[in-house]
Amino acid sequence: MHAPVHPRVGTRDVFAIAGPAMVANLTTPLIGVVSTTAIGRLDDAALLGGVAIASIVFDCLFWLFGFLRMSTLAFTAQSLGAGEVREPTAILARGFIVAGLIGAALIVLQVPLAAVLFDLIGGSEGVTRAAQTYFGIRIWSSPFTLANYVILGWLIGQARANSALLLQVVINLVNMAATILLVLVHDAGIAGAAIAALVSEAVGFGLGVIVCRHYAEGGFAVPYRTLLDRDKLVRMLAVNSDIMIRTAALITVFLFFTAKGAQAGDVTLAANSVLNNFLFISAFFLDGLANAAQQLCGRTLGARDAKGFAASTRLVLLWGLGFAIVVASLFALFGPALIDFMTASEEVRRAAREFLPFVAFAPIPGVFAFGFDGIYIGATWAREMRNLMLASLAIFLGTWWALQSFGNAGLWWALLASYLSRGGLQAARYPAQFRATFSSPSPTLRGEGRGEGESRQGK
């Protein structure tokens, strides 16, 4: 019996996925720009503050459940590599079930959830009232938003990145058009902005189901026994819970960074907010390559193609480093001009320029943080990723504690330490994980999230 012949992984494969993901990422900030502009034209600072706070709440809330996209992508890519015909449809159905249950729970718990979240944020009475109005409407989009995570992960996992791009762009465009129509034309205020978000996610879900139905082998019919396969469900829940803990640790880093910046005063908070836009720009490119790593590493692992897996890792990191060097150079050269464009305050400009070197350097360690995140997710090394992210969080907090006397500079050093440790720890662990995964004589699709010793014992 001849060994299976695996197609060679090349640069074209990387950018077939990374390219559309980058374009989709670039359209996302336009939603915030349009919403902010539309509400801003109502000339009510409380409404604008309410949208800003509520948007942050939903960003963090939905980000916490990002495992729905990540795990669906990884499982689908692994099934594709393994040549399983019907399993991808079962993965999609399981994802929908989990998304629906979480979305329903968020709706049921919306009152206590809103009370806790807005109490923690502590905005003024007017801002909180506006934010609660927005929250009470947009929370109903939860099942659609989370189901769209599943759809996007499923499409990218099947290397249908262009379809995923189209879907995400449609969601964003519908959101922007509905916001303009409801807020500026029909004068629906902050409720109009929330309804626009709800409508866009519902439209995206409807379109996504049609697209998935087109690509699903044999339609959506999945045998009951296949859908509720105990081993597959246990594995899905284990990977999802590990990714969720990892994401919670990551959210903690950025919320802590924001909170400490706010405590340092309005000028420091504003300067950090301006500089965060630089981080978002670099993240657009690096996250696109992380998507490519998830799909390619998942597919090559499913096919038991160790050379392809290694090639995918190498290509994603090398191209990421190339992008990072270019972006870092642009930040260093044009950063001061961009800062001046984003704020008219001379105090904020001076403060932002002082900390610009941190942002200019950040894309370099960011390559390894984003890249290895994608590799670990694609391979479903979820338990290892969770543990290493918790270690990175400890390093971040420890660095801040040691350097807090340096003020905002110490805070930025801590953030860079989290980037360096996040990527560095995963890079150090990668060889052992690779050996454990590909040295096993049997497919590891039931145990990639386990440690090296457990994988070898086949527990």
XYZ file of C-alpha atoms in Angstrom:
459
model
C 0.000 0.000 0.000
C 1.454 3.331 -1.069
C 1.738 6.234 1.361
C -0.733 9.033 0.633
C 0.541 11.864 -1.554
C -0.059 15.256 0.039
C -0.215 18.451 -2.045
C 2.605 20.874 -1.286
C 1.634 23.855 0.865
C 2.783 27.126 -0.690
C 2.439 30.895 -0.466
C -0.633 30.834 -2.694
C -2.425 28.636 -0.144
C -1.579 31.080 2.642
C -2.893 34.152 0.860
C -5.940 32.408 -0.560
C -7.166 32.503 3.044
C -5.213 35.400 4.566
C -6.033 37.856 1.749
C -9.847 37.759 2.066
C -9.561 37.720 5.866
C -7.435 40.893 5.776
C -9.935 42.656 3.503
C -12.840 41.621 5.735
C -10.973 42.885 8.808
C -10.419 46.262 7.148
C -14.178 46.753 6.619
C -15.049 46.146 10.273
C -13.839 49.533 11.712
C -16.143 51.316 9.255
C -19.105 50.177 11.376
C -17.736 52.074 14.371
C -16.985 55.134 12.251
C -20.502 55.229 10.779
C -22.235 54.567 14.126
C -20.130 57.186 15.899
C -20.719 59.742 13.133
C -24.468 59.091 12.961
C -24.988 59.307 16.725
C -22.535 62.206 16.938
C -24.688 64.271 14.582
C -27.509 64.093 17.146
C -25.388 66.462 19.269
C -25.898 64.559 22.522
C -22.708 63.568 24.330
C -24.570 61.091 26.534
C -25.843 59.174 23.500
C -22.360 59.079 21.973
C -20.870 57.867 25.250
C -23.627 55.268 25.562
C -22.863 53.811 22.143
C -19.138 53.759 22.937
C -19.617 51.933 26.253
C -22.217 49.485 24.954
C -20.053 48.688 21.923
C -17.102 47.859 24.172
C -19.375 45.637 26.282
C -20.560 43.697 23.229
C -17.058 43.502 21.757
C -15.773 41.826 24.923
C -18.914 39.724 25.432
C -18.925 38.281 21.931
C -15.115 38.025 21.833
C -15.395 35.711 24.840
C -17.359 33.279 22.656
C -14.968 33.550 19.724
C -14.193 29.871 20.287
C -17.279 29.152 18.169
C -15.449 30.435 15.089
C -12.013 29.105 16.040
C -12.985 25.559 16.973
C -15.421 25.233 14.066
C -12.650 26.335 11.693
C -10.137 23.876 13.166
C -12.483 20.875 13.308
C -13.740 21.531 9.773
C -10.219 21.888 8.358
C -9.124 18.673 10.083
C -12.119 16.795 8.666
C -11.350 18.202 5.227
C -7.750 16.982 5.483
C -8.882 13.577 6.718
C -11.222 13.203 3.739
C -14.369 12.940 5.866
C -17.366 13.785 3.692
C -20.275 14.161 6.127
C -18.477 15.220 9.311
C -18.147 18.919 8.292
C -21.938 19.221 8.136
C -22.213 17.635 11.590
C -19.608 20.130 12.869
C -21.702 23.001 11.487
C -24.867 21.645 13.132
C -23.144 21.174 16.505
C -21.815 24.716 16.288
C -25.312 26.059 15.606
C -26.676 24.203 18.635
C -24.009 25.639 20.958
C -24.409 29.150 19.484
C -28.174 28.974 19.915
C -27.936 27.829 23.528
C -25.416 30.535 24.465
C -27.388 33.207 22.606
C -30.615 32.191 24.368
C -28.853 32.244 27.745
C -27.571 35.788 27.113
C -31.094 36.958 26.267
C -32.606 35.320 29.345
C -29.896 36.769 31.605
C -29.809 40.206 29.971
C -31.142 42.174 32.981
C -28.642 40.980 35.628
C -25.893 40.900 32.981
C -26.464 44.539 32.047
C -26.656 45.588 35.704
C -23.301 43.966 36.529
C -21.475 45.162 33.402
C -22.590 48.790 33.520
C -22.008 48.966 37.259
C -18.413 47.854 36.673
C -17.908 50.480 33.960
C -19.386 53.225 36.122
C -20.465 55.782 33.499
C -22.627 58.835 34.213
C -26.374 58.412 34.607
C -27.133 59.718 31.117
C -24.469 57.599 29.446
C -25.531 54.461 31.336
C -29.184 55.016 30.445
C -28.319 55.339 26.758
C -26.036 52.286 26.917
C -28.785 50.218 28.549
C -31.199 51.165 25.756
C -28.680 50.005 23.167
C -27.877 46.854 25.150
C -31.527 45.876 25.610
C -32.069 45.812 21.850
C -28.772 44.496 20.542
C -28.649 41.587 23.002
C -31.375 39.975 20.855
C -28.817 39.669 18.073
C -26.747 37.251 20.189
C -27.957 33.977 18.593
C -27.414 35.404 15.106
C -23.994 36.883 15.915
C -22.724 33.669 17.493
C -24.186 31.532 14.683
C -22.369 33.790 12.214
C -19.125 32.990 14.053
C -19.843 29.324 13.363
C -20.625 30.008 9.698
C -17.477 32.066 9.129
C -15.318 29.429 10.835
C -16.948 26.657 8.805
C -16.424 28.448 5.491
C -12.783 29.308 6.200
C -12.192 25.773 7.480
C -13.340 24.492 4.087
C -10.981 26.996 2.376
C -14.004 29.022 1.191
C -12.397 32.276 2.310
C -13.939 34.343 -0.498
C -17.429 33.289 0.581
C -16.576 34.163 4.187
C -15.306 37.560 3.001
C -18.508 38.215 1.057
C -20.643 37.308 4.057
C -18.700 39.532 6.462
C -18.727 42.466 4.056
C -22.505 42.103 3.569
C -23.048 42.112 7.346
C -20.941 45.250 7.708
C -22.557 47.083 4.774
C -26.090 46.260 5.950
C -25.146 47.505 9.417
C -23.840 50.804 8.064
C -26.783 51.360 5.692
C -29.357 50.522 8.378
C -27.625 52.819 10.883
C -27.726 55.761 8.486
C -31.360 55.052 7.567
C -32.654 54.543 11.106
C -30.599 57.146 12.967
C -30.274 60.005 10.485
C -33.336 59.549 8.251
C -35.926 58.133 10.660
C -34.477 59.776 13.793
C -34.567 56.528 15.830
C -31.621 57.634 17.982
C -29.496 55.127 19.855
C -32.217 52.494 19.481
C -31.807 52.810 15.713
C -28.098 51.992 15.951
C -28.897 48.887 18.021
C -31.647 47.771 15.619
C -29.203 48.191 12.721
C -26.760 45.789 14.419
C -29.567 43.292 15.041
C -30.850 43.462 11.461
C -27.373 43.107 9.934
C -26.576 39.972 11.961
C -29.971 38.429 11.122
C -29.481 39.148 7.404
C -25.950 37.725 7.608
C -27.236 34.568 9.259
C -29.902 34.055 6.611
C -27.408 34.549 3.797
C -24.842 32.386 5.585
C -27.260 29.466 5.890
C -27.948 29.661 2.140
C -24.215 29.696 1.355
C -23.487 26.802 3.729
C -26.385 24.813 2.284
C -24.769 25.193 -1.130
C -21.437 23.779 0.078
C -22.762 21.075 2.432
C -22.354 17.594 0.999
C -25.796 16.008 0.836
C -27.518 19.016 2.400
C -28.088 19.718 6.064
C -29.499 16.306 6.958
C -27.269 14.793 9.666
C -28.037 11.425 11.285
C -28.963 11.789 14.948
C -26.225 9.360 15.991
C -23.592 11.317 14.057
C -24.745 14.676 15.387
C -24.645 13.528 19.022
C -21.515 11.384 18.768
C -20.312 11.340 22.374
C -16.571 11.447 21.620
C -16.987 14.348 19.207
C -19.168 16.302 21.646
C -16.781 15.784 24.559
C -13.844 16.843 22.418
C -15.721 19.926 21.155
C -16.669 21.010 24.676
C -13.122 20.461 25.979
C -11.525 22.484 23.174
C -14.156 25.227 23.412
C -13.772 25.604 27.175
C -9.974 25.805 26.885
C -10.169 28.436 24.133
C -12.733 30.392 26.160
C -10.417 30.500 29.203
C -7.555 31.559 26.958
C -9.698 34.330 25.447
C -10.813 35.512 28.890
C -7.141 35.848 29.883
C -6.456 37.841 26.716
C -9.438 40.131 27.367
C -8.147 40.659 30.917
C -4.857 41.982 29.531
C -6.532 44.613 27.362
C -9.155 45.629 29.936
C -6.434 45.976 32.592
C -4.362 48.058 30.170
C -7.351 50.319 29.449
C -8.304 50.674 33.114
C -4.777 51.606 34.233
C -4.515 54.090 31.375
C -7.777 55.690 32.497
C -6.521 55.953 36.086
C -3.466 57.834 34.830
C -5.630 60.748 33.658
C -7.599 61.929 30.648
C -4.550 62.853 28.558
C -2.893 59.467 29.061
C -6.166 57.659 28.372
C -6.676 59.640 25.163
C -3.063 59.071 24.049
C -3.335 55.325 24.640
C -6.642 55.255 22.745
C -4.978 56.923 19.766
C -2.060 54.483 19.872
C -4.421 51.507 20.186
C -5.589 52.315 16.657
C -2.052 51.516 15.494
C -2.287 48.125 17.214
C -5.634 47.486 15.516
C -4.129 48.250 12.106
C -1.295 45.752 12.574
C -3.784 43.220 13.957
C -5.791 43.340 10.703
C -2.868 41.841 8.791
C -1.594 39.488 11.481
C -5.082 38.113 12.201
C -5.536 37.364 8.496
C -2.384 35.240 8.550
C -3.550 33.587 11.776
C -6.711 32.542 9.899
C -4.495 30.957 7.259
C -2.524 29.126 9.960
C -5.721 27.756 11.488
C -6.994 26.346 8.195
C -3.698 25.038 6.806
C -2.476 23.510 10.070
C -5.880 21.964 10.697
C -6.080 20.508 7.191
C -2.533 19.129 7.178
C -3.011 17.643 10.653
C -6.201 15.951 9.498
C -4.292 14.532 6.527
C -1.433 13.394 8.816
C 0.901 15.513 6.676
C 3.765 16.477 8.993
C 5.760 18.170 6.222
C 2.743 20.207 5.172
C 2.078 21.220 8.773
C 5.689 22.355 9.218
C 5.597 24.210 5.890
C 2.358 25.960 6.898
C 3.939 27.057 10.172
C 7.064 28.336 8.451
C 5.221 30.239 5.702
C 2.767 31.938 8.048
C 5.530 33.108 10.395
C 7.839 34.268 7.592
C 5.120 36.225 5.779
C 3.905 37.599 9.102
C 7.410 38.812 9.902
C 7.613 40.477 6.494
C 4.314 42.305 7.028
C 5.316 43.254 10.568
C 8.593 44.820 9.475
C 6.800 46.888 6.834
C 4.057 47.991 9.249
C 6.573 48.789 12.010
C 8.607 50.891 9.562
C 5.504 52.788 8.452
C 4.539 53.469 12.061
C 8.026 54.781 12.822
C 8.062 57.024 9.734
C 4.499 58.276 9.576
C 3.332 57.715 13.152
C 3.680 61.371 14.236
C 1.634 62.543 11.247
C -1.054 59.954 11.943
C -1.213 61.022 15.576
C -1.667 64.658 14.526
C -4.454 63.570 12.150
C -6.316 61.617 14.850
C -6.258 64.279 17.575
C -6.137 68.069 17.671
C -5.040 68.254 21.314
C -1.391 69.227 21.667
C -1.180 67.531 25.074
C -2.480 64.259 23.672
C -0.198 64.560 20.654
C 2.880 64.974 22.851
C 1.900 62.053 25.071
C 1.155 59.788 22.102
C 4.478 60.601 20.407
C 6.300 59.772 23.640
C 4.949 56.212 23.597
C 4.957 55.731 19.814
C 8.162 53.582 19.894
C 6.291 50.905 21.848
C 3.606 50.718 19.167
C 6.146 50.757 16.346
C 7.908 47.724 17.850
C 4.728 45.819 18.804
C 4.061 44.196 15.374
C 7.339 42.236 15.571
C 6.482 40.143 18.664
C 2.879 40.289 17.483
C 3.817 38.029 14.551
C 4.600 35.156 16.879
C 1.692 35.864 19.241
C -0.886 35.840 16.406
C 0.893 33.244 14.292
C 1.265 30.618 16.998
C -2.290 31.292 18.174
C -3.428 30.284 14.689
C -1.151 27.236 14.614
C -2.274 25.992 18.040
C -5.941 26.545 17.225
C -5.657 24.751 13.874
C -4.010 21.804 15.598
C -6.516 22.068 18.498
C -3.673 22.156 21.005
C -6.201 24.036 23.106
C -5.128 22.913 26.568
C -1.524 23.912 25.947
C -2.616 27.261 24.490
C -4.810 27.894 27.536
C -1.998 27.152 29.990
C 0.556 29.241 28.102
C -1.866 32.177 27.830
C -2.454 32.064 31.589
C 1.329 32.105 32.078
C 1.535 35.083 29.704
C -1.155 36.893 31.716
C 0.895 36.315 34.887
C 3.994 37.706 33.147
C 1.997 40.762 32.017
C 0.735 41.474 35.532
C 4.143 40.781 37.063
C 5.866 43.134 34.629
C 3.346 45.891 35.327
C 3.767 45.421 39.086
C 7.558 45.611 38.798
C 7.494 48.675 36.507
C 4.419 50.544 37.768
C 6.644 53.308 39.151
C 7.422 54.208 35.510
C 3.775 55.137 34.952
C 2.360 54.701 31.459
C 5.747 53.554 30.121
C 5.663 50.652 32.568
C 2.163 49.796 31.336
C 3.364 49.696 27.723
C 6.372 47.585 28.701
C 3.958 45.149 30.342
C 1.865 44.971 27.167
C 4.966 44.233 25.077
C 5.945 41.585 27.635
C 2.561 39.910 27.116
C 3.127 39.875 23.330
C 6.642 38.476 23.734
C 5.670 35.829 26.282
C 2.506 34.794 24.417
C 4.404 34.063 21.227
C 7.643 32.974 22.896
C 6.089 30.391 25.197
C 4.110 28.840 22.352
C 7.194 28.796 20.136
C 9.185 27.026 22.870
C 6.449 24.422 23.332
C 5.848 23.902 19.598
C 8.546 21.219 18.921
C 7.251 18.936 21.685
C 3.653 19.358 20.540
C 4.648 18.654 16.938
C 6.495 15.464 17.893
C 3.655 14.258 20.125
C 1.072 14.857 17.406
C 2.853 13.335 14.413
C 4.802 10.535 16.132
C 1.575 8.775 17.114
C 0.820 5.854 14.757
C -2.904 6.587 14.871
C -4.686 9.834 13.982
C -4.771 12.279 16.871
C -8.076 13.849 15.985
C -9.475 12.771 19.347
C -6.688 14.141 21.505
C -4.807 17.110 20.057
C -5.680 19.257 23.041
C -3.834 16.974 25.421
C -0.291 17.198 26.564
C 2.571 15.216 25.108
C 2.457 12.423 27.652
C -1.292 11.936 27.366
C -1.181 11.893 23.573
C 1.407 9.125 23.590
C -0.604 7.069 26.016
C -3.708 7.542 23.891
C -5.908 8.411 26.824
